[in-house]
Amino acid sequence: LPAGLSQWFPALEVLDVSGTGLTEMGTELLSLPCLHTLLAKNNRLGGPGSLPKGLEQAPLARSLRVLNLSGNRFSEVPPALLQLRGLRSLSLGGNRLHGIPPDIQELHSLEFLYLGGNFITAIPPELAKLPSLRYLVLCDNKIQSIPPQLAQLHSLRSLSLHNNLLTYLPREILNLVHLEELSLRGNPLVVRFVRDLTYNPPSLQELAGRTVKTRNVPFAPSDLPDSLVRYLSLASNCPNPKCGGVYFDSCVRQIKFVDFCGKYRLPLMHYLCSPECSSPFSSASQSSTSQSESDSEDEASVAAHRMQKVLLG
């Protein structure tokens, strides 16, 4: 950075030095008391001395609100950045980070945190101690699990976790009641979920068997081979009360969230006779009035919509 910067522009508020090949930022920054936005993307920062010494004691530490250091060479989050208590937006995407320091919890004013495109393998529970965090981007890393403490981020609106190594989500994530976006594509859990929901078209034998059962076509055991008689006895009723159909081997798996004792919402697997039979349904063992049945259908409809939003990311 040019010497005398603070003398030339003492009231400077926004500084963009992106794509300039910088390897370090000098002490000129420390005497810019009005600077609130610093953009230094796509440079060569990350080595020793990349950031000026004394940053945490300078006026800049109190004035800076937005800091973007994406596309550099940082292998760890510089400790000095964790002293910028007024930061609302911090971007360190596309660096070489292998972890998130627990001291990230010191950035109490942080609303936006972008750490995508690194080599992060784990999320520290301390990340959940950011009360103002609204947008958290951790995509394109190597994260294998989500700490249940993340459910304490009550202000969170968007959580990007696509292209990681997640095989499950903690149940506590359902407590993020204000979450509007949850991106999960490119994780093993989504790939497996979609594969398990693959629907194989019914065979001609099954189609014929469904017709016999749903239309009550009369037959005697002597009319059919024993194998077909046994096959017809294996028909399962579709749990959709508006369907009344049956299935044998070919069915559609679908998850329904059901209240358990008024305390928990359990994801239960149900089996439908076809993809077209995807209207809300009740459990076959549930006896209810028309009003409670309607409530159950509304609940299932909302759950199905939320599931689609999550999978599509």
CSV table of C-alpha atoms in Angstrom, one decimal:
chain,number,residue,atom,x,y,z
A,1,LEU,CA,0.0,0.0,0.0
A,2,PRO,CA,1.3,3.5,-0.8
A,3,ALA,CA,2.9,5.4,2.0
A,4,GLY,CA,1.1,8.5,3.2
A,5,LEU,CA,-2.3,6.9,2.4
A,6,SER,CA,-3.8,8.3,5.6
A,7,GLN,CA,-2.5,11.8,4.9
A,8,TRP,CA,-4.0,11.9,1.4
A,9,PHE,CA,-7.3,10.3,2.4
A,10,PRO,CA,-7.9,10.8,6.1
A,11,ALA,CA,-11.7,10.2,5.8
A,12,LEU,CA,-11.4,7.1,3.6
A,13,GLU,CA,-14.3,4.7,4.3
A,14,VAL,CA,-14.0,2.1,1.5
A,15,LEU,CA,-10.7,0.6,0.2
A,16,ASP,CA,-10.6,-2.0,-2.6
A,17,VAL,CA,-7.1,-3.4,-3.4
A,18,SER,CA,-8.4,-6.7,-4.9
A,19,GLY,CA,-6.4,-8.4,-7.7
A,20,THR,CA,-3.3,-6.2,-7.3
A,21,GLY,CA,-0.8,-8.9,-6.4
A,22,LEU,CA,-0.4,-7.8,-2.8
A,23,THR,CA,1.8,-9.9,-0.5
A,24,GLU,CA,1.4,-7.7,2.6
A,25,MET,CA,-0.6,-4.7,3.8
A,26,GLY,CA,1.5,-2.1,5.6
A,27,THR,CA,1.0,0.0,8.7
A,28,GLU,CA,-0.6,2.8,6.6
A,29,LEU,CA,-3.9,1.0,7.2
A,30,LEU,CA,-3.7,1.5,11.0
A,31,SER,CA,-4.2,5.3,10.8
A,32,LEU,CA,-7.4,5.2,8.8
A,33,PRO,CA,-10.0,5.8,11.5
A,34,CYS,CA,-13.0,6.0,9.2
A,35,LEU,CA,-12.3,2.9,7.1
A,36,HIS,CA,-15.3,0.5,7.4
A,37,THR,CA,-14.9,-1.7,4.3
A,38,LEU,CA,-11.6,-3.3,3.2
A,39,LEU,CA,-11.6,-5.6,0.1
A,40,ALA,CA,-8.4,-7.4,-0.7
A,41,LYS,CA,-9.5,-10.4,-2.7
A,42,ASN,CA,-7.4,-12.4,-5.1
A,43,ASN,CA,-4.0,-11.4,-4.0
A,44,ARG,CA,-1.0,-13.3,-2.5
A,45,LEU,CA,-1.6,-12.5,1.1
A,46,GLY,CA,-1.1,-15.3,3.7
A,47,GLY,CA,2.6,-15.4,4.5
A,48,PRO,CA,4.3,-13.9,7.6
A,49,GLY,CA,3.7,-10.1,7.8
A,50,SER,CA,0.7,-10.1,5.5
A,51,LEU,CA,-1.2,-8.0,8.0
A,52,PRO,CA,0.3,-5.0,9.8
A,53,LYS,CA,1.4,-5.5,13.4
A,54,GLY,CA,-0.7,-3.7,16.1
A,55,LEU,CA,-3.9,-4.1,14.1
A,56,GLU,CA,-5.9,-5.0,17.2
A,57,GLN,CA,-5.0,-1.8,19.0
A,58,ALA,CA,-5.4,0.6,16.0
A,59,PRO,CA,-8.5,2.7,15.3
A,60,LEU,CA,-9.2,0.4,12.4
A,61,ALA,CA,-10.0,-2.4,14.8
A,62,ARG,CA,-13.0,-0.4,15.9
A,63,SER,CA,-14.1,1.1,12.6
A,64,LEU,CA,-13.9,-1.9,10.3
A,65,ARG,CA,-17.2,-3.6,9.5
A,66,VAL,CA,-16.5,-5.5,6.2
A,67,LEU,CA,-13.3,-7.5,5.5
A,68,ASN,CA,-12.9,-9.6,2.4
A,69,LEU,CA,-9.7,-11.6,2.1
A,70,SER,CA,-11.0,-14.4,-0.2
A,71,GLY,CA,-8.8,-15.9,-2.9
A,72,ASN,CA,-5.5,-15.5,-1.0
A,73,ARG,CA,-3.1,-18.0,0.6
A,74,PHE,CA,-4.0,-18.0,4.3
A,75,SER,CA,-3.5,-21.4,5.9
A,76,GLU,CA,-5.1,-20.3,9.2
A,77,VAL,CA,-7.4,-17.4,10.3
A,78,PRO,CA,-4.9,-14.7,11.4
A,79,PRO,CA,-5.3,-14.2,15.2
A,80,ALA,CA,-5.3,-10.4,14.7
A,81,LEU,CA,-8.6,-10.7,12.8
A,82,LEU,CA,-10.3,-12.2,15.8
A,83,GLN,CA,-9.7,-9.0,17.6
A,84,LEU,CA,-11.8,-6.9,15.2
A,85,ARG,CA,-14.8,-6.9,17.4
A,86,GLY,CA,-16.8,-4.6,15.2
A,87,LEU,CA,-16.7,-6.9,12.1
A,88,ARG,CA,-20.1,-7.7,10.6
A,89,SER,CA,-18.8,-9.5,7.5
A,90,LEU,CA,-15.7,-11.7,7.2
A,91,SER,CA,-14.8,-13.5,3.9
A,92,LEU,CA,-11.9,-15.9,3.8
A,93,GLY,CA,-13.2,-18.2,0.9
A,94,GLY,CA,-10.8,-19.8,-1.5
A,95,ASN,CA,-7.8,-19.8,0.9
A,96,ARG,CA,-5.9,-22.8,2.4
A,97,LEU,CA,-7.7,-23.0,5.8
A,98,HIS,CA,-7.7,-26.4,7.5
A,99,GLY,CA,-9.8,-25.3,10.5
A,100,ILE,CA,-11.8,-22.7,12.2
A,101,PRO,CA,-10.3,-21.4,15.5
A,102,PRO,CA,-12.5,-21.6,18.6
A,103,ASP,CA,-11.7,-17.9,19.2
A,104,ILE,CA,-14.1,-17.1,16.3
A,105,GLN,CA,-16.6,-16.7,19.1
A,106,GLU,CA,-15.0,-13.4,20.0
A,107,LEU,CA,-16.6,-11.7,16.9
A,108,HIS,CA,-19.9,-11.0,18.6
A,109,SER,CA,-21.1,-8.6,15.9
A,110,LEU,CA,-20.5,-11.0,12.9
A,111,GLU,CA,-23.5,-11.4,10.7
A,112,PHE,CA,-21.9,-12.9,7.6
A,113,LEU,CA,-19.1,-15.5,7.6
A,114,TYR,CA,-17.8,-16.9,4.3
A,115,LEU,CA,-15.3,-19.8,4.6
A,116,GLY,CA,-16.2,-21.7,1.4
A,117,GLY,CA,-13.6,-23.3,-0.8
A,118,ASN,CA,-11.0,-24.3,1.8
A,119,PHE,CA,-9.9,-27.6,3.4
A,120,ILE,CA,-11.9,-27.3,6.7
A,121,THR,CA,-12.7,-30.8,8.2
A,122,ALA,CA,-14.5,-29.8,11.3
A,123,ILE,CA,-16.7,-27.0,12.8
A,124,PRO,CA,-15.9,-26.0,16.3
A,125,PRO,CA,-18.8,-25.8,18.7
A,126,GLU,CA,-17.7,-22.3,19.6
A,127,LEU,CA,-19.0,-21.1,16.3
A,128,ALA,CA,-22.5,-21.4,17.8
A,129,LYS,CA,-21.6,-18.5,20.1
A,130,LEU,CA,-22.1,-15.8,17.4
A,131,PRO,CA,-25.5,-14.3,18.4
A,132,SER,CA,-25.9,-12.1,15.3
A,133,LEU,CA,-24.8,-14.6,12.6
A,134,ARG,CA,-27.3,-14.7,9.8
A,135,TYR,CA,-25.4,-16.1,6.9
A,136,LEU,CA,-22.9,-19.0,7.2
A,137,VAL,CA,-21.1,-20.3,4.1
A,138,LEU,CA,-19.0,-23.5,4.6
A,139,CYS,CA,-19.5,-25.0,1.2
A,140,ASP,CA,-16.7,-26.8,-0.8
A,141,ASN,CA,-14.8,-28.1,2.2
A,142,LYS,CA,-14.2,-31.5,3.8
A,143,ILE,CA,-16.6,-31.3,6.7
A,144,GLN,CA,-17.8,-34.6,7.9
A,145,SER,CA,-20.2,-33.7,10.7
A,146,ILE,CA,-22.2,-30.8,12.1
A,147,PRO,CA,-22.0,-30.1,15.9
A,148,PRO,CA,-25.4,-30.1,17.5
A,149,GLN,CA,-24.5,-26.8,19.2
A,150,LEU,CA,-25.0,-25.1,15.8
A,151,ALA,CA,-28.7,-25.1,16.7
A,152,GLN,CA,-28.0,-22.2,19.1
A,153,LEU,CA,-27.5,-19.9,16.1
A,154,HIS,CA,-31.1,-18.5,16.5
A,155,SER,CA,-30.5,-15.6,14.0
A,156,LEU,CA,-29.3,-17.9,11.2
A,157,ARG,CA,-31.2,-17.5,7.9
A,158,SER,CA,-28.9,-19.2,5.4
A,159,LEU,CA,-26.6,-22.2,5.9
A,160,SER,CA,-24.5,-23.4,2.9
A,161,LEU,CA,-23.0,-26.8,3.4
A,162,HIS,CA,-23.0,-28.1,-0.2
A,163,ASN,CA,-20.0,-30.2,-1.5
A,164,ASN,CA,-18.8,-31.5,1.8
A,165,LEU,CA,-18.6,-35.0,3.2
A,166,LEU,CA,-21.7,-35.0,5.4
A,167,THR,CA,-23.4,-38.4,5.9
A,168,TYR,CA,-26.0,-37.1,8.4
A,169,LEU,CA,-27.4,-34.1,10.2
A,170,PRO,CA,-27.9,-33.8,13.9
A,171,ARG,CA,-31.6,-33.7,14.9
A,172,GLU,CA,-30.9,-30.4,16.8
A,173,ILE,CA,-30.7,-28.6,13.4
A,174,LEU,CA,-34.6,-28.6,13.4
A,175,ASN,CA,-34.4,-26.0,16.1
A,176,LEU,CA,-33.1,-23.4,13.5
A,177,VAL,CA,-36.7,-22.2,13.1
A,178,HIS,CA,-35.7,-19.0,11.2
A,179,LEU,CA,-33.6,-20.9,8.7
A,180,GLU,CA,-34.7,-20.1,5.1
A,181,GLU,CA,-32.0,-21.7,3.1
A,182,LEU,CA,-30.1,-25.0,3.7
A,183,SER,CA,-27.9,-26.1,0.9
A,184,LEU,CA,-26.8,-29.7,1.1
A,185,ARG,CA,-26.2,-30.8,-2.5
A,186,GLY,CA,-23.1,-32.8,-3.3
A,187,ASN,CA,-23.0,-34.5,0.2
A,188,PRO,CA,-23.1,-38.3,0.6
A,189,LEU,CA,-26.3,-37.9,2.7
A,190,VAL,CA,-28.2,-36.3,-0.2
A,191,VAL,CA,-26.8,-38.7,-2.8
A,192,ARG,CA,-27.9,-41.7,-0.7
A,193,PHE,CA,-31.3,-40.2,0.0
A,194,VAL,CA,-32.0,-39.6,-3.6
A,195,ARG,CA,-30.8,-43.1,-4.6
A,196,ASP,CA,-33.0,-44.7,-1.9
A,197,LEU,CA,-36.0,-42.8,-3.2
A,198,THR,CA,-35.5,-44.1,-6.8
A,199,TYR,CA,-38.7,-45.6,-8.1
A,200,ASN,CA,-38.7,-48.7,-10.2
A,201,PRO,CA,-41.7,-49.1,-12.5
A,202,PRO,CA,-43.9,-52.0,-11.6
A,203,SER,CA,-43.7,-55.2,-13.6
A,204,LEU,CA,-46.6,-56.5,-15.8
A,205,GLN,CA,-47.2,-59.1,-13.2
A,206,GLU,CA,-47.6,-56.4,-10.5
A,207,LEU,CA,-49.8,-54.3,-12.7
A,208,ALA,CA,-52.1,-57.3,-13.3
A,209,GLY,CA,-52.0,-58.1,-9.6
A,210,ARG,CA,-53.0,-54.6,-8.6
A,211,THR,CA,-55.9,-54.7,-11.0
A,212,VAL,CA,-57.1,-58.0,-9.5
A,213,LYS,CA,-57.0,-56.7,-6.0
A,214,THR,CA,-58.3,-53.1,-6.5
A,215,ARG,CA,-61.2,-54.2,-8.7
A,216,ASN,CA,-62.0,-57.3,-6.6
A,217,VAL,CA,-61.8,-59.6,-9.6
A,218,PRO,CA,-63.1,-63.0,-8.4
A,219,PHE,CA,-60.9,-66.0,-8.7
A,220,ALA,CA,-60.6,-69.4,-7.1
A,221,PRO,CA,-57.3,-71.0,-6.1
A,222,SER,CA,-57.9,-73.6,-8.8
A,223,ASP,CA,-58.0,-70.9,-11.5
A,224,LEU,CA,-54.4,-69.8,-11.0
A,225,PRO,CA,-51.0,-71.4,-10.3
A,226,ASP,CA,-50.0,-71.6,-6.7
A,227,SER,CA,-47.2,-69.1,-7.2
A,228,LEU,CA,-49.7,-66.4,-8.4
A,229,VAL,CA,-52.1,-67.1,-5.5
A,230,ARG,CA,-49.3,-66.6,-3.0
A,231,TYR,CA,-48.2,-63.5,-4.9
A,232,LEU,CA,-51.7,-62.0,-4.7
A,233,SER,CA,-51.8,-62.6,-0.9
A,234,LEU,CA,-48.7,-60.4,-0.5
A,235,ALA,CA,-50.5,-57.2,-1.5
A,236,SER,CA,-49.9,-54.2,0.8
A,237,ASN,CA,-52.4,-51.3,1.2
A,238,CYS,CA,-51.2,-47.9,0.2
A,239,PRO,CA,-51.3,-45.7,3.4
A,240,ASN,CA,-52.8,-42.7,1.5
A,241,PRO,CA,-56.4,-42.7,2.6
A,242,LYS,CA,-57.5,-41.0,-0.7
A,243,CYS,CA,-55.9,-43.8,-2.8
A,244,GLY,CA,-57.1,-47.2,-1.6
A,245,GLY,CA,-54.6,-48.9,-4.0
A,246,VAL,CA,-52.2,-51.7,-3.3
A,247,TYR,CA,-48.6,-52.5,-4.2
A,248,PHE,CA,-46.4,-55.6,-4.2
A,249,ASP,CA,-42.7,-55.1,-4.9
A,250,SER,CA,-42.7,-51.7,-6.6
A,251,CYS,CA,-43.3,-48.8,-4.2
A,252,VAL,CA,-42.3,-45.2,-3.5
A,253,ARG,CA,-40.5,-44.4,-0.2
A,254,GLN,CA,-41.5,-41.1,1.4
A,255,ILE,CA,-40.6,-39.5,4.7
A,256,LYS,CA,-43.3,-38.1,6.9
A,257,PHE,CA,-42.6,-36.1,10.1
A,258,VAL,CA,-45.0,-37.3,12.8
A,259,ASP,CA,-45.5,-35.7,16.3
A,260,PHE,CA,-44.6,-38.2,19.0
A,261,CYS,CA,-46.3,-37.6,22.4
A,262,GLY,CA,-46.6,-33.9,21.5
A,263,LYS,CA,-42.8,-33.5,22.1
A,264,TYR,CA,-40.9,-34.8,19.2
A,265,ARG,CA,-41.2,-34.8,15.4
A,266,LEU,CA,-40.0,-38.2,14.2
A,267,PRO,CA,-39.1,-38.8,10.5
A,268,LEU,CA,-40.9,-42.1,9.6
A,269,MET,CA,-40.6,-43.9,6.3
A,270,HIS,CA,-43.9,-44.6,4.5
A,271,TYR,CA,-44.5,-46.5,1.3
A,272,LEU,CA,-46.8,-45.3,-1.5
A,273,CYS,CA,-48.0,-47.3,-4.5
A,274,SER,CA,-46.7,-44.8,-7.1
A,275,PRO,CA,-45.1,-41.3,-7.6
A,276,GLU,CA,-48.5,-40.0,-8.5
A,277,CYS,CA,-49.8,-41.1,-5.1
A,278,SER,CA,-47.9,-38.3,-3.4
A,279,SER,CA,-50.7,-36.4,-1.8
A,280,PRO,CA,-50.5,-36.1,2.0
A,281,PHE,CA,-51.4,-39.3,3.8
A,282,SER,CA,-52.0,-40.6,7.3
A,283,SER,CA,-50.7,-43.6,9.0
A,284,ALA,CA,-52.7,-46.7,8.2
A,285,SER,CA,-53.0,-47.5,11.9
A,286,GLN,CA,-54.3,-44.0,12.8
A,287,SER,CA,-57.9,-43.6,13.5
A,288,SER,CA,-59.0,-40.0,13.5
A,289,THR,CA,-61.8,-37.6,12.8
A,290,SER,CA,-62.0,-35.8,9.5
A,291,GLN,CA,-60.6,-32.6,11.2
A,292,SER,CA,-57.5,-34.4,12.6
A,293,GLU,CA,-57.0,-36.1,9.3
A,294,SER,CA,-57.0,-32.8,7.6
A,295,ASP,CA,-54.5,-31.4,10.1
A,296,SER,CA,-52.2,-34.4,9.5
A,297,GLU,CA,-52.4,-33.8,5.7
A,298,ASP,CA,-51.5,-30.2,6.1
A,299,GLU,CA,-48.5,-31.2,8.2
A,300,ALA,CA,-47.3,-33.7,5.7
A,301,SER,CA,-47.7,-31.2,2.9
A,302,VAL,CA,-45.5,-28.7,4.7
A,303,ALA,CA,-42.9,-31.4,5.6
A,304,ALA,CA,-42.7,-32.5,2.0
A,305,HIS,CA,-42.2,-29.0,0.8
A,306,ARG,CA,-39.5,-28.3,3.3
A,307,MET,CA,-37.8,-31.6,2.3
A,308,GLN,CA,-37.7,-30.5,-1.4
A,309,LYS,CA,-36.2,-27.1,-0.5
A,310,VAL,CA,-33.5,-28.8,1.5
A,311,LEU,CA,-32.6,-31.4,-1.1
A,312,LEU,CA,-32.5,-28.8,-3.9
A,313,GLY,CA,-30.3,-26.6,-1.8
